[in-house]
Steps between C-alpha positions, in 0.01 A plus 500: 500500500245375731193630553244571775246198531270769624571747229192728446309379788522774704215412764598109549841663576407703776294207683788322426736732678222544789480139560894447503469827784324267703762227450709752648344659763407109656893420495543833700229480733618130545869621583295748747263279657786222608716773626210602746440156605877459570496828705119423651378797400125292473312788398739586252479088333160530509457787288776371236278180501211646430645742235668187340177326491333801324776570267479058410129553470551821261768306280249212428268739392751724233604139403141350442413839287785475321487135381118653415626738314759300289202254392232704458648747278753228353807719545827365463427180361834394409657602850178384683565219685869611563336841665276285713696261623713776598252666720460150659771447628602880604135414681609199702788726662239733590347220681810402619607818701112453676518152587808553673397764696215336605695198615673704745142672615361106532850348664637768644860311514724626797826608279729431676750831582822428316286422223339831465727656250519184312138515421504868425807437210327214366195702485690801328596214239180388413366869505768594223459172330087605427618882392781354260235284339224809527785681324495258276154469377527858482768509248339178299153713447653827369790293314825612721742330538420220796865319518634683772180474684476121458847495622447622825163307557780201512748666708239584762376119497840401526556706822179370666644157455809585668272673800255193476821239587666727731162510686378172487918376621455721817161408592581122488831558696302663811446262811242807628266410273247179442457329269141636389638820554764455259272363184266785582806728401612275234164547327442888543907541357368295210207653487670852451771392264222335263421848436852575301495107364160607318597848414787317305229230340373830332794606392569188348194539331523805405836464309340251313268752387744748406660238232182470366423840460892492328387264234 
């Protein structure tokens, strides 16, 4: 039977849960923020930036005292560097869902109409993508099992793809739109879908971890 890599350590558990909140709540607000922009609701975008930036800003910290923690009081030695790696890279989607977000506050890309509900789908995909993986992590630390969770971290990613083509097919087939116009598009689609392609890095990851832990 497998056991809990964090078995005992009831406090680093908690942070641990805290931090993957944030994970969370930055994929939401993300979801949030682009469905404002789409709708120009400004006021609205603004305050789901901000909150995103806050919430990126209060993950680095829960991160930073957790990695503290884990060396300081040498806990977990022998699932150490699996833990913190981990954290980094459930970290860089954190970043991920902010950088986006900004790039629509600093280009503020005219979607075009038609594509509205294209963006909002692939959107939802790369939203469920970071909860599947949050899920995940989840399971991993209080020693669930994580299989069906991994599985859908995959079947999310493999929906954004189809969105991501689909997309990128009609944009290139408009004659309404230049050629600038169309790479800026190209670049904020990829943009968004990166956000699933990493969420399934982490899985990949992850199940790595999990055999260990099997061993």
């Amino acid at each position: 039977m497998s056991h809990s890599v964090l078995r005992k350590q009831i406090g680093l558990k908690k942070r641990i849960d805290e931090f993957l909140d944030q994970v969370s709540e930055a994929s939401l607000l993300f979801k949030q923020g682009v469905g404002f922009y789409i709708d120009e609701k400004h006021e609205q975008f603004e305050e789901k930036l901000n909150q995103i930036s806050t919430v990126e800003h209060h993950g680095d910290e829960m991160r930073r005292a957790i990695e503290r923690q884990l060396y300081l009081k040498t806990l977990i030695p022998e699932s150490r560097g699996d833990v913190l790696q981990l954290l980094e890279q459930l970290d860089t989607l954190l970043d991920c869902c902010k950088e986006v977000l900004w790039q629509f506050q600093i280009e503020l890309p005219e979607i075009p109409h038609k594509s509205h509900e294209d963006m909002q789908e692939l959107v939802l995909y790369s939203v469920e993508s970071v909860e599947a993986i949050v899920r995940s992590a989840r399971a991993f630390f209080r020693s669930s099992d994580v299989s069906d969770h991994l599985h859908k971290v995959s079947y999310w990613e493999s929906e954004s793809d189809k969105v991501t083509t689909r997309m990128l097919i009609e944009i290139y087939r408009r004659d309404d739109l230049s050629l600038c116009h169309k790479s800026q598009l190209k670049d904020l689609v990829r943009q968004v879908a990166q956000i699933a392609d990493r969420a399934e890095d982490v899985a990949d990851r992850l199940t790595i971890y999990v055999i260990k832990r099997m061993l």
